[in-house]
Each structure stands twice: as structure tokens, then as C-alpha cells.
Coordinates of C-alpha atoms in Angstrom, one line a residue:
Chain A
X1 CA 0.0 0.0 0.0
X2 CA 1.7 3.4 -1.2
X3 CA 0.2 6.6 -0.1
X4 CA 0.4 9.2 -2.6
X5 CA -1.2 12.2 -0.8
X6 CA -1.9 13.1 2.8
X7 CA -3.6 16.1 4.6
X8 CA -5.5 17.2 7.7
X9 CA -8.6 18.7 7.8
X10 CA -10.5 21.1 9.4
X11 CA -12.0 18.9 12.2
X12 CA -8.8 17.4 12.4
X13 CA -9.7 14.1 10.0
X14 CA -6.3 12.9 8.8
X15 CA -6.9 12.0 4.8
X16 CA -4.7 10.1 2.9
X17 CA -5.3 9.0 -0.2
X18 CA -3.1 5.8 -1.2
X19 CA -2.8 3.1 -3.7
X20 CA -3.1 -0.7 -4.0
X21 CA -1.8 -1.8 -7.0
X22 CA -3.8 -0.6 -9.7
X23 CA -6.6 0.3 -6.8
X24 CA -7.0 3.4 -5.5
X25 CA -8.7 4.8 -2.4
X26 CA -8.5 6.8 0.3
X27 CA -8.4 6.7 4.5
X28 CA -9.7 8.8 6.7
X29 CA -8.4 8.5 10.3
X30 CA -8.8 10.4 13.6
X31 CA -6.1 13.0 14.2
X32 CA -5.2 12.3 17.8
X33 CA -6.5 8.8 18.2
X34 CA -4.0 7.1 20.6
X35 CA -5.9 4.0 21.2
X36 CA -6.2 1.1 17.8
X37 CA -9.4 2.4 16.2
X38 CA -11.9 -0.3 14.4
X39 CA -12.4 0.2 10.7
X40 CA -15.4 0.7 8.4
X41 CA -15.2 0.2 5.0
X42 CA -16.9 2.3 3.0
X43 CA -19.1 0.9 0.0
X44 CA -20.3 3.0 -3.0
X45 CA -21.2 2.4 -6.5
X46 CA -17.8 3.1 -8.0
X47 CA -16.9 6.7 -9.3
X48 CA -14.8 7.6 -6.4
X49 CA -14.5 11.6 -7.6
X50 CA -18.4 12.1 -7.9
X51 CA -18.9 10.4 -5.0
X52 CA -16.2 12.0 -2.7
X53 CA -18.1 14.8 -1.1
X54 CA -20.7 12.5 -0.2
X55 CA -18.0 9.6 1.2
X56 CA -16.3 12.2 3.0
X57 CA -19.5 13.1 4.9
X58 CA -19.7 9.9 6.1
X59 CA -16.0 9.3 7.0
X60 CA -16.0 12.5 9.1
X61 CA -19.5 11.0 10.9
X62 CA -17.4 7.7 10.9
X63 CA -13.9 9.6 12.6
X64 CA -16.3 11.3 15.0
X65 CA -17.7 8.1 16.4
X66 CA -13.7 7.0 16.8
X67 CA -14.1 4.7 14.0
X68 CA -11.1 4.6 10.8
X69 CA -12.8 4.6 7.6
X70 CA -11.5 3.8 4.0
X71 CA -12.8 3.2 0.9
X72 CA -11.6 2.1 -2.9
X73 CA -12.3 2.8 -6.5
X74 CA -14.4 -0.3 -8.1
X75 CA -13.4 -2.0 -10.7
X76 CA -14.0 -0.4 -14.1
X77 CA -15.1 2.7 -12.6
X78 CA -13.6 6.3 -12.0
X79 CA -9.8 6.3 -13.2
X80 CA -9.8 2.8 -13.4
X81 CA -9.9 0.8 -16.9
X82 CA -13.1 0.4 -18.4
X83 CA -14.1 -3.5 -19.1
X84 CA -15.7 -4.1 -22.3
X85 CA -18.7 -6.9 -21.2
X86 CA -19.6 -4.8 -18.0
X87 CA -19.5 -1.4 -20.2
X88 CA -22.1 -4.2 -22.8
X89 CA -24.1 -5.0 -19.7
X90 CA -24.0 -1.6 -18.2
X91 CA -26.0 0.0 -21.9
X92 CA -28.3 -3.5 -21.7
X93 CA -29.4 -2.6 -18.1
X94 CA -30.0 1.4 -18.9
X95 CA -31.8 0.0 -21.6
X96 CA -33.9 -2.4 -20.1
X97 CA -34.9 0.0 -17.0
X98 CA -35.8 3.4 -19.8
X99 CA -38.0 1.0 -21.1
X100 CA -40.0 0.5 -18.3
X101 CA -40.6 -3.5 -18.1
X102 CA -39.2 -5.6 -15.4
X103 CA -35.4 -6.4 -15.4
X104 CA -34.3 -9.1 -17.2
X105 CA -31.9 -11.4 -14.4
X106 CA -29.7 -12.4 -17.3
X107 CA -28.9 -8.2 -17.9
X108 CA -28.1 -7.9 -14.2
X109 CA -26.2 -10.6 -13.4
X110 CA -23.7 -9.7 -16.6
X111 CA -23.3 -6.7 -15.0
X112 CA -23.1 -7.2 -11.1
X113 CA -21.4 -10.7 -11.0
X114 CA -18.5 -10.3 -12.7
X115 CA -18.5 -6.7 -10.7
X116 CA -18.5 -9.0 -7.3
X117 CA -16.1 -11.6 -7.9
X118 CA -13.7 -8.6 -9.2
X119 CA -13.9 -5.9 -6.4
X120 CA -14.5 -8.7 -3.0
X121 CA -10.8 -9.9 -3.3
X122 CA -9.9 -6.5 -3.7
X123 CA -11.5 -5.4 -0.8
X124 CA -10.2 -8.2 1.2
X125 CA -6.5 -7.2 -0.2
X126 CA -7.2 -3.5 0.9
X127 CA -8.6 -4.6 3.9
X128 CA -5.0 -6.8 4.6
X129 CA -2.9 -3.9 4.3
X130 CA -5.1 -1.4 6.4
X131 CA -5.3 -3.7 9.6
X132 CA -1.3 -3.6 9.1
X133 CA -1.2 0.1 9.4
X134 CA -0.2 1.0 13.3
X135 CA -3.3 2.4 15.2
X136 CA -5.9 0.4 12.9
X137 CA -7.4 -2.6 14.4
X138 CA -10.7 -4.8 14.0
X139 CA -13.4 -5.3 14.3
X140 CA -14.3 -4.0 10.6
X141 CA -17.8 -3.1 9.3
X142 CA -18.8 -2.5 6.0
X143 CA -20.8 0.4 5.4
X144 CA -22.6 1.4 2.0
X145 CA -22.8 0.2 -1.4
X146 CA -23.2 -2.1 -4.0
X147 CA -25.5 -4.1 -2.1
X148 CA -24.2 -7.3 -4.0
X149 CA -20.7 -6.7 -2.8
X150 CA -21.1 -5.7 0.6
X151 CA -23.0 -9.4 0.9
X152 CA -20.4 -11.7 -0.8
X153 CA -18.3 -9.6 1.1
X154 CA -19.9 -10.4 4.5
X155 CA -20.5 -14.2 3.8
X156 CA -16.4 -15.1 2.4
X157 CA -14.5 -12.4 5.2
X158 CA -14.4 -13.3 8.9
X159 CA -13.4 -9.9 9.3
X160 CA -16.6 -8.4 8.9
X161 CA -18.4 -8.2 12.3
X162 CA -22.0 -6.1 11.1
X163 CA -23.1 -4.4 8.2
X164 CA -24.8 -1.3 6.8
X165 CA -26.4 -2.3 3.7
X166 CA -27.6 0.0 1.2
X167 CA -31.1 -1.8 -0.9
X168 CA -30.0 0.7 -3.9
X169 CA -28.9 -1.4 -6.9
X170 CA -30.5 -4.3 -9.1
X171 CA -29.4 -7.5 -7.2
X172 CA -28.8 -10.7 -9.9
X173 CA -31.2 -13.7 -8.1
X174 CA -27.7 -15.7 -7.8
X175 CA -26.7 -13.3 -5.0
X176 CA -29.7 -14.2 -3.0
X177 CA -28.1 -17.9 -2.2
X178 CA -24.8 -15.3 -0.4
X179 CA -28.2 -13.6 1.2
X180 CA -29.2 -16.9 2.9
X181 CA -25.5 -17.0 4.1
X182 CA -24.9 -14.0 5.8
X183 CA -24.8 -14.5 9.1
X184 CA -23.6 -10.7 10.8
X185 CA -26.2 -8.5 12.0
X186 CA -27.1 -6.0 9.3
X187 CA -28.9 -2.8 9.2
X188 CA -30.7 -2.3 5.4
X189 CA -31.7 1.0 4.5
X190 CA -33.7 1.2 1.6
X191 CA -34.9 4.5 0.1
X192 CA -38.7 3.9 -0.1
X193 CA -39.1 5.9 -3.2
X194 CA -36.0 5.6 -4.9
X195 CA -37.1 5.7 -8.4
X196 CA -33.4 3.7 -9.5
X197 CA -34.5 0.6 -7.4
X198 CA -36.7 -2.0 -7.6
X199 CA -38.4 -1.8 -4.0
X200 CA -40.2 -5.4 -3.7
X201 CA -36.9 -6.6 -5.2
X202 CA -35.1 -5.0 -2.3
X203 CA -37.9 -6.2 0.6
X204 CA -37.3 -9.8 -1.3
X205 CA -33.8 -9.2 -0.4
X206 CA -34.1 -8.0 2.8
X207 CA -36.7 -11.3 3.6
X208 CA -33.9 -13.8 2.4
X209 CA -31.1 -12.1 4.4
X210 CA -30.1 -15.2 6.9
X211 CA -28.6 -12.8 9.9
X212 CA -31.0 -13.4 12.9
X213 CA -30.1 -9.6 14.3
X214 CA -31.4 -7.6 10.9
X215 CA -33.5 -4.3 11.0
X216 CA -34.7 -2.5 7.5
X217 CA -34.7 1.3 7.9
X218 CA -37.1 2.6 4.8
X219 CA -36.9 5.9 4.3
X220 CA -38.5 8.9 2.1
X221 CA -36.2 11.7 -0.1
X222 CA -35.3 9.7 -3.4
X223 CA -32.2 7.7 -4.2
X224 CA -29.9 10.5 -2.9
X225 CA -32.1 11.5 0.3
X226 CA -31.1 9.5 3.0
X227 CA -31.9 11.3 5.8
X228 CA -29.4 12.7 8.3
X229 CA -30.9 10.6 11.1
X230 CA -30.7 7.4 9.4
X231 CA -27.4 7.9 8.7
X232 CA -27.0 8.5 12.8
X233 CA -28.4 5.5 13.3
X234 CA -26.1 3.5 11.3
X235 CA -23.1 4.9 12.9
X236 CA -25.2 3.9 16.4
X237 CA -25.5 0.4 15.2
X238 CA -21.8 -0.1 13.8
X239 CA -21.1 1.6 16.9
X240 CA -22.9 -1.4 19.0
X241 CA -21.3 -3.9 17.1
X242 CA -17.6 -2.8 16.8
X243 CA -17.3 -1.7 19.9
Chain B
X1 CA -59.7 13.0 36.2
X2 CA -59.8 11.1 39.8
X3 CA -56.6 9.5 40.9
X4 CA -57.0 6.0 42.8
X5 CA -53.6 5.3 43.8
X6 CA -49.9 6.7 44.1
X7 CA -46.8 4.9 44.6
X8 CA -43.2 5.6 43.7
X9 CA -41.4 2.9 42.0
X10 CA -37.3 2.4 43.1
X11 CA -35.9 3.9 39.7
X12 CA -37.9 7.0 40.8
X13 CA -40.5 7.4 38.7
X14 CA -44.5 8.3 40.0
X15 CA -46.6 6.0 38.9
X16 CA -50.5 7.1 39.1
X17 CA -53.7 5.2 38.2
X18 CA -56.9 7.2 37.5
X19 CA -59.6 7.1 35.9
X20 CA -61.5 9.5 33.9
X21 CA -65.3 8.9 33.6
X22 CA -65.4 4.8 33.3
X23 CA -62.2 5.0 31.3
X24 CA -59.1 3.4 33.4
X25 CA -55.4 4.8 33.3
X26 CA -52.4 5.2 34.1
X27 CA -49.8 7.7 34.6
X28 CA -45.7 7.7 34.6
X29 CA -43.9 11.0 35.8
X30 CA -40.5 12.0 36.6
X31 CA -40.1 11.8 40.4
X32 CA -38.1 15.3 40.4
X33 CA -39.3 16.9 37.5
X34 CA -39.3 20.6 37.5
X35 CA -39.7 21.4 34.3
X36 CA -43.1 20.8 32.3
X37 CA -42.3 17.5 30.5
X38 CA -43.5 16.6 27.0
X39 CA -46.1 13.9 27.1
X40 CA -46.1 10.1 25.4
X41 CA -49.2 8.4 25.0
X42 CA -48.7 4.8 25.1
X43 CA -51.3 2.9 22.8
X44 CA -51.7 -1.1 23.2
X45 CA -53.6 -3.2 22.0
X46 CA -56.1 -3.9 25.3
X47 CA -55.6 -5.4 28.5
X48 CA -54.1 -3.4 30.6
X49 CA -53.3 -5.4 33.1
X50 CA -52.0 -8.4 30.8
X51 CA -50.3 -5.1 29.4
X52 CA -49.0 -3.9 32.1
X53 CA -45.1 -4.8 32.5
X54 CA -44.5 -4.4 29.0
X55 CA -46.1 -1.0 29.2
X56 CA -44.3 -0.3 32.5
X57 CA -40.7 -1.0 30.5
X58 CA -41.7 1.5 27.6
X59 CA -42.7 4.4 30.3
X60 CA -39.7 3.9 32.0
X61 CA -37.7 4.7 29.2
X62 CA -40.0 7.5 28.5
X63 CA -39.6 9.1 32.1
X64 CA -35.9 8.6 31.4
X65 CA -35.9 10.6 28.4
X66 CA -37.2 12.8 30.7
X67 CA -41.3 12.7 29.4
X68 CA -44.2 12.0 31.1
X69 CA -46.2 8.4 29.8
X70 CA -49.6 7.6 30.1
X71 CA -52.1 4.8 29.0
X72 CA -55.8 3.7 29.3
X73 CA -57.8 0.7 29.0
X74 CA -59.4 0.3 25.3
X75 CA -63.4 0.1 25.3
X76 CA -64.6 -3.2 25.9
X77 CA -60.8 -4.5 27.0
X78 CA -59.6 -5.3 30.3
X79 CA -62.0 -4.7 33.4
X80 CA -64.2 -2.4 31.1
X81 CA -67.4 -4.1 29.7
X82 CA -67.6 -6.0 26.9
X83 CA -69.2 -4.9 23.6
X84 CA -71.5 -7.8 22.1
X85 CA -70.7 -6.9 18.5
X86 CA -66.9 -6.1 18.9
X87 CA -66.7 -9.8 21.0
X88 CA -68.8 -11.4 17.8
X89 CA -66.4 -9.9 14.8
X90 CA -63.6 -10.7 17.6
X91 CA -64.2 -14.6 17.3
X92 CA -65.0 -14.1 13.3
X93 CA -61.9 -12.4 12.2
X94 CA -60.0 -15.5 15.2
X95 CA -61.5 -17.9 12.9
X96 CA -60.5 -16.4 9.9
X97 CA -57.1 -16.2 10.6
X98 CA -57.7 -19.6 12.2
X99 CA -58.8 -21.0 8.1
X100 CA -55.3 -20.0 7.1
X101 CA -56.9 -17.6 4.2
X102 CA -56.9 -14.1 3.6
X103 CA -59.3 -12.3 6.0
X104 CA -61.8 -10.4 4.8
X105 CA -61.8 -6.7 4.9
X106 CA -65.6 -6.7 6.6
X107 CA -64.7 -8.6 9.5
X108 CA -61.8 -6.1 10.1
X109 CA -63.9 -3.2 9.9
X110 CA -66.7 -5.0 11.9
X111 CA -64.2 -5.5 14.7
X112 CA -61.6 -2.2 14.5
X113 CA -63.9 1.0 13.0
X114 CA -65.9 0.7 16.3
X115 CA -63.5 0.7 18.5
X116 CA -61.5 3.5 16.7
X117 CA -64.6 5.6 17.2
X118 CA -65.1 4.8 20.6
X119 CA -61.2 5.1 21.5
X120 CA -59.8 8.3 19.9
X121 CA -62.3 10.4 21.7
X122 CA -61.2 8.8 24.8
X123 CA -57.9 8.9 24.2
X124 CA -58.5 13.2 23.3
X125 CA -60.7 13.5 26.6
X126 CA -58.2 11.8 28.9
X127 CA -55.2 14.2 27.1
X128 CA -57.2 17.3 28.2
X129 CA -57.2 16.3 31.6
X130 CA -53.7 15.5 31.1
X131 CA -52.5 18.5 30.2
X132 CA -54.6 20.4 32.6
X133 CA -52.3 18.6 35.7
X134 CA -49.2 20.9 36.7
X135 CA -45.9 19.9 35.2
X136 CA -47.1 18.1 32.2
X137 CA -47.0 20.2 29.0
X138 CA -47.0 19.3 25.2
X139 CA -45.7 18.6 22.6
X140 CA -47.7 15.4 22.7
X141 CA -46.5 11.8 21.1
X142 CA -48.3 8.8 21.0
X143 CA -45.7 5.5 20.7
X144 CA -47.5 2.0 19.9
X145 CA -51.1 0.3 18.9
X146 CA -53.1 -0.2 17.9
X147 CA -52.0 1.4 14.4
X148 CA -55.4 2.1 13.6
X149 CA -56.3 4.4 16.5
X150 CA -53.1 6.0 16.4
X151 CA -53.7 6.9 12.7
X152 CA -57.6 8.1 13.4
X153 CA -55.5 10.1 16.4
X154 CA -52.7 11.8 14.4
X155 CA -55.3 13.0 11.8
X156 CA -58.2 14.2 13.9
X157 CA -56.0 15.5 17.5
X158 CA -53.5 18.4 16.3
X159 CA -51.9 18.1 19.5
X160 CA -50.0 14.6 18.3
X161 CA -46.6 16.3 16.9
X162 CA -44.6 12.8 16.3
X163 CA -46.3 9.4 16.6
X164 CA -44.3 5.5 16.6
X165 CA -46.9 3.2 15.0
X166 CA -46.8 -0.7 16.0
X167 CA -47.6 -2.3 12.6
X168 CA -49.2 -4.7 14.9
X169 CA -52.6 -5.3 13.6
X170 CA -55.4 -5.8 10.8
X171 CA -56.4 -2.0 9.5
X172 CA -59.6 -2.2 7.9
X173 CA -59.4 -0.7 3.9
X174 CA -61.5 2.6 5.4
X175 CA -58.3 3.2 7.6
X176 CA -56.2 4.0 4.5
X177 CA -58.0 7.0 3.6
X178 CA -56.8 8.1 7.3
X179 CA -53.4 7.0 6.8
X180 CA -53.5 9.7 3.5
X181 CA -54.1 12.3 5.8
X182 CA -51.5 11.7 8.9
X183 CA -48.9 14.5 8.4
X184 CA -46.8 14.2 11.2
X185 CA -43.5 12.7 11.3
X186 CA -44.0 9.0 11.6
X187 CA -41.6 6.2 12.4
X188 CA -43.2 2.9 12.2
X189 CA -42.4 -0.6 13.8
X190 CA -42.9 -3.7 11.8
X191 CA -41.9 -7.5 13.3
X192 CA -40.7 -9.3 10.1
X193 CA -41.9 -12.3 11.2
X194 CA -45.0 -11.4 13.2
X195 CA -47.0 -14.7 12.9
X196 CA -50.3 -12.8 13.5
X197 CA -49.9 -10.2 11.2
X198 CA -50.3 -9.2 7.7
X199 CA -46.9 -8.1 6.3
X200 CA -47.9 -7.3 2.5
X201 CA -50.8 -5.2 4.6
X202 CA -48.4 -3.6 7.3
X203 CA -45.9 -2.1 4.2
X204 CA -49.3 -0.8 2.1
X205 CA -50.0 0.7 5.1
X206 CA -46.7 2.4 5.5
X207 CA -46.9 3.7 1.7
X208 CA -50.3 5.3 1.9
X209 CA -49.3 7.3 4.8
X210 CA -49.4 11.0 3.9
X211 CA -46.1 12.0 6.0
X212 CA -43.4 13.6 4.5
X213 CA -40.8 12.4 7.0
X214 CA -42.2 8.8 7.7
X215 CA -39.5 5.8 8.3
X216 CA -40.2 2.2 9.0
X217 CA -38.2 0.0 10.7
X218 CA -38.9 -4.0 10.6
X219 CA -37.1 -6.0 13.0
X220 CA -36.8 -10.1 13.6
X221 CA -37.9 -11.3 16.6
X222 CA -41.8 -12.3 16.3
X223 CA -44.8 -10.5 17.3
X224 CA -43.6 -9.6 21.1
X225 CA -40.1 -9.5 20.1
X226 CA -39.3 -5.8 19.3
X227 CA -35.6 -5.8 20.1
X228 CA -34.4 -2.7 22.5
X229 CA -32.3 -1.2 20.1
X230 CA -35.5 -0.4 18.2
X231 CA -37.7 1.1 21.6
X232 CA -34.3 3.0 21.9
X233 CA -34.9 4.4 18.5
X234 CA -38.2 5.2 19.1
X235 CA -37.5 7.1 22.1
X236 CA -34.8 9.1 20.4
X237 CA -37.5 9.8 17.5
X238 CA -40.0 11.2 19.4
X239 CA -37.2 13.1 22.2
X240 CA -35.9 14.5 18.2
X241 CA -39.6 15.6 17.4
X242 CA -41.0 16.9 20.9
X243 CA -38.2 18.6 22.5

């Protein structure tokens, strides 16, 4: 792990943005944190600049609750090189949701399994080298985005203790066998009237999720809204959890 | 409002039974309140006594948010007499569920619209004389069941500034032209897995509620099973809405 840039903010957040291999990302950290701080990993949809000030937002919520936080670039998105068949799948799914039918699987699965099986090791890889930093230490959670990463994620690394799940991406039906198999507690928020997201797709989701300790949090504002509070309450629960 | 008996429990707290007219109740207080609290009207679903330590939990936590908590005794529930149609739609919608099939809508209505007339104008008296006692002040919440009479309440009582609805219940279809019309802020509480309950019902319900701000949160855990964390959330809710 290389880092390539490093400042301190105004709340005195420590941000250093680093590199992986050909993955980039960035950490946030708390300034004067003397005692080893757990980690949450911060998911998103991939498109790490447009995202930033939103990621940032939630690292600084993170730092405040004494957490570390981190998060990477996903495959094929942002800097990174496009892929040709996901780019395909990508045009197929835009497609397929302008004109208004249901989703076909086959469109979805193109798109998000190859995305999984792609950005989980990479994850886990990231994760390796930030738990060898000095002052980083588990428990982990993951936090965020796609919803069909953050699961596989959950299900093949002992590493993750609970997760915040956002219901805000088409989910291929193959992902809901890693549903059954998730076993951490889990909070799912899921953005009632999110016109990007299938919501009975998402409560299917949510039904098949095996974790004994799981809450959905369904909220109003659109894809983008998520309330303040709910975003308090995740930090409360990773907070429970990781602590 | 007469009171019948006084005693002061060992975390502190006042604990008051009344009763207004033939209606029976009861009343929660900070010991050394010296401010006027805000007040939390605790809906159930009837029985107060069969009620009672769940009840006494949830007003606990209220008095140490620092509100006041009060309940009564439904029509027709409890010590209170019975009501010959209520008991008769009663055993018709237990041996509908009893069939296994869906229930139908008459039998609800039969069995709820009565007692939602007969309760919120109970529920409004016993709030005047409420508010009329020294140290008790608004804003007003009401926190649990049954859904239906906390809908009827939030539309027709413009005291009610936040209400936590236990998605608990059949609502009868006439209750969904209420639920258009509730525009406070709203945070309801499903059980995933409620064995007596509807859950298709319980999230149609949660759309067709008129409230801007309006958040549902479904837990595991079975009918009784509402996890803490969750009456934590609720208390921080309505303490974020009434204070």
C-alpha cells in the first residue's frame, strides 16, 4: 500500500489518499487517536471523484464516532480501466430500466457478477494492508454500497463483524443464495421511493437475508435523500457492534 | 380525572392510576421533574393489566428521556365491559385467521372501525385532563397500537406532533383513507416475522401514509419480540420531534 497524498482537515480528519496496486482509495483517520481504532469500510457504487463529497460526509460521521474509515475505487469505474462486457451489460441494463418492463436477471447478473467476484478480493486485499497500518485494528464493518458486494463480502471475510447495507442497486437472483449465508447483524436501509431501485426486489432481499439480528430502515427523499438521522443510526449500530 | 392510587417505584418514577369517567389509566412521571415534560401516550392493543409490564418498560424509558407516559384501557378490553358486536367480529376475524386464508376486509372493519370511534375520543378526553395537571406540558407523542387508532389520532388531535406506530394489527381498507391524511412525522415498527400479522398489509400501510418524513423500521424477533435497540430508536425519535 503506497500513499500518494496526505492532509489534515479542518476537524482534524487525517486524509490520505493511497494506492493498491492498480486500486486506488482513500483513508480517513482520527487525528489524535492514541488507542487502535476499528475500521469501516466504506461501500459505494464506483466513481470515487463524484462520489467524494458524499464519502467524505460519512468518514468524518465515521472519525467522530472514533471509528477509521477507507474506501476504494471499483473496478472499471472512476480512473480505473473500463471492461468491455460490463460497459455491454451496463448500456443493456440502462436499456432495459428506460423501457419501463421488469429487469431481465440475465442483464443484471452480466453486469453485477462479474463486478463481485472482481472488487471482493480487492476489498479483502485492501482490507489486509489497512489492519497492518499502526493504530488500525478490527473489528471491521462494512458500510454502503453495491449491495451485491457488501453481501459476498460479508459471507467469504471473517473480518466483517456487522453491516450497513444500502437496498439501492438491481441484485442478480444468484446473489440471493450469499443472502441466505450472511450471518452478521445487518442494518438495510432502503430508500422507499427511490425511483433507481426496484423496492419489492429489495424487501425480497431483505426477507432472504439469513442474519438473525437484521433491521430495514425505509426511508422517504429519493435515491440521494437519505436522511441525516438514518445515517445516525447506522453509525449507532456499527457503533454497538464494533465496539 | 380522579386518581386512585400513588406509589413511587425504586428507579424514581411516579406511577399514578386514575380514571377518567369509566375509562381506566395510568400515569408515569419524573419523580423530580421541574420542568413541564413533553407527554407520550402509550397505545396497546387492550388489557391493561395483561399489558402492564411491557407498558411499564416502555414508560420507564420515557420518564428517562425525561417525558411524562400515560395509558388507558381500550373500550370493551380489560375490566371495562364488553361490547357484544366487537366480541362477535372478535371470534369471526379469530376464525378467519384460524382458516389459514386471507381475512376479509368486513370482518376487520366490523371489529376495528368501532372501536377507533369509541377510543380516539377517549384517548382526546383523557389528554385534556392531562394537560390540565401541573408539570405536564405538550408537545404530545403517542408510541405503539393499535396502528389504527393512532392513525384516526394523528389525523383528527392536532396536538399529536410525532407518533411510533406498532404495525401490529389488521387496518380495515376505510383506515387507509386516514393513513393519506396523517402529516406528522412517523416512524413505524414492523416485526418481520409477526406470525399474527399481515406483512404485504403492514408495508401498504406504511406507503399510503401522507407524511413527508415517515420511516419504518422491521425487525426479527416475532410478534412480542421488538428488540431494544429499536424502543431506543423510538424514544430518540420522538425526544428529536417533541423537545
Amino acid at each position: 500500500m503506497r500513499f500518494t497524498s496526505e492532509r489534515r482537515l479542518d476537524d482534524g480528519v487525517d486524509e490520505r489518499e493511497f494506492t493498491l496496486g492498480e486500486i486506488p482509495g482513500i483513508l480517513w483517520t482520527p487525528g489524535s487517536a492514541t488507542a487502535p481504532t476499528p475500521l469501516i469500510l466504506l461501500g459505494h457504487p464506483g466513481g470515487l471523484n463524484a462520489m467524494y463529497p458524499r464519502l467524505l460526509a460519512r468518514a468524518r460521521q465515521s472519525v467522530a464516532e472514533g471509528f477509521a474509515a477507507a474506501t476504494i475505487e471499483l473496478p472499471g469505474s472512476g480512473d480505473r480501466p473500463r471492461d468491455a462486457a460490463a460497459e455491454e451489460a451496463r448500456a443493456d441494463l440502462r436499456r432495459a430500466i428506460g423501457a419501463g418492463g421488469p429487469v431481465d436477471d440475465d442483464i443484471v447478473a452480466r453486469l453485477v457478477l462479474p463486478l463481485v467476484e472482481r472488487a471482493v478480493p480487492e476489498w479483502r486485499a485492501v482490507l489486509d494492508a489497512l489492519l497492518a497500518l499502526p493504530g488500525i485494528d478490527g473489528p471491521v464493518g462494512f458500510a454502503g454500497g453495491i449491495i451485491s458486494v457488501g453481501i459476498r463480502l460479508a459471507v467469504v471475510e471473517p473480518r466483517i463483524a456487522a453491516a450497513v447495507l444500502f437496498a439501492g442497486s438491481y441484485v442478480p437472483r444468484a446473489l440471493f443464495d450469499d443472502a441466505r449465508r450472511v450471518t452478521v447483524p445487518l442494518q438495510v436501509l432502503l430508500q422507499w421511493d427511490d425511483e433507481g431501485n426496484d423496492r419489492q426486489a429489495a424487501l425480497d432481499l431483505f426477507d432472504a437475508l439469513g442474519s438473525t439480528e437484521k433491521t430495514l430502515h425505509a426511508n422517504m427523499g429519493g435515491h440521494t435523500g437519505v436522511p441525516r438521522f438514518a445515517g445516525e443510526e447506522a453509525d449507532r449500530f456499527l457503533a454497538r457492534h464494533l465496539r
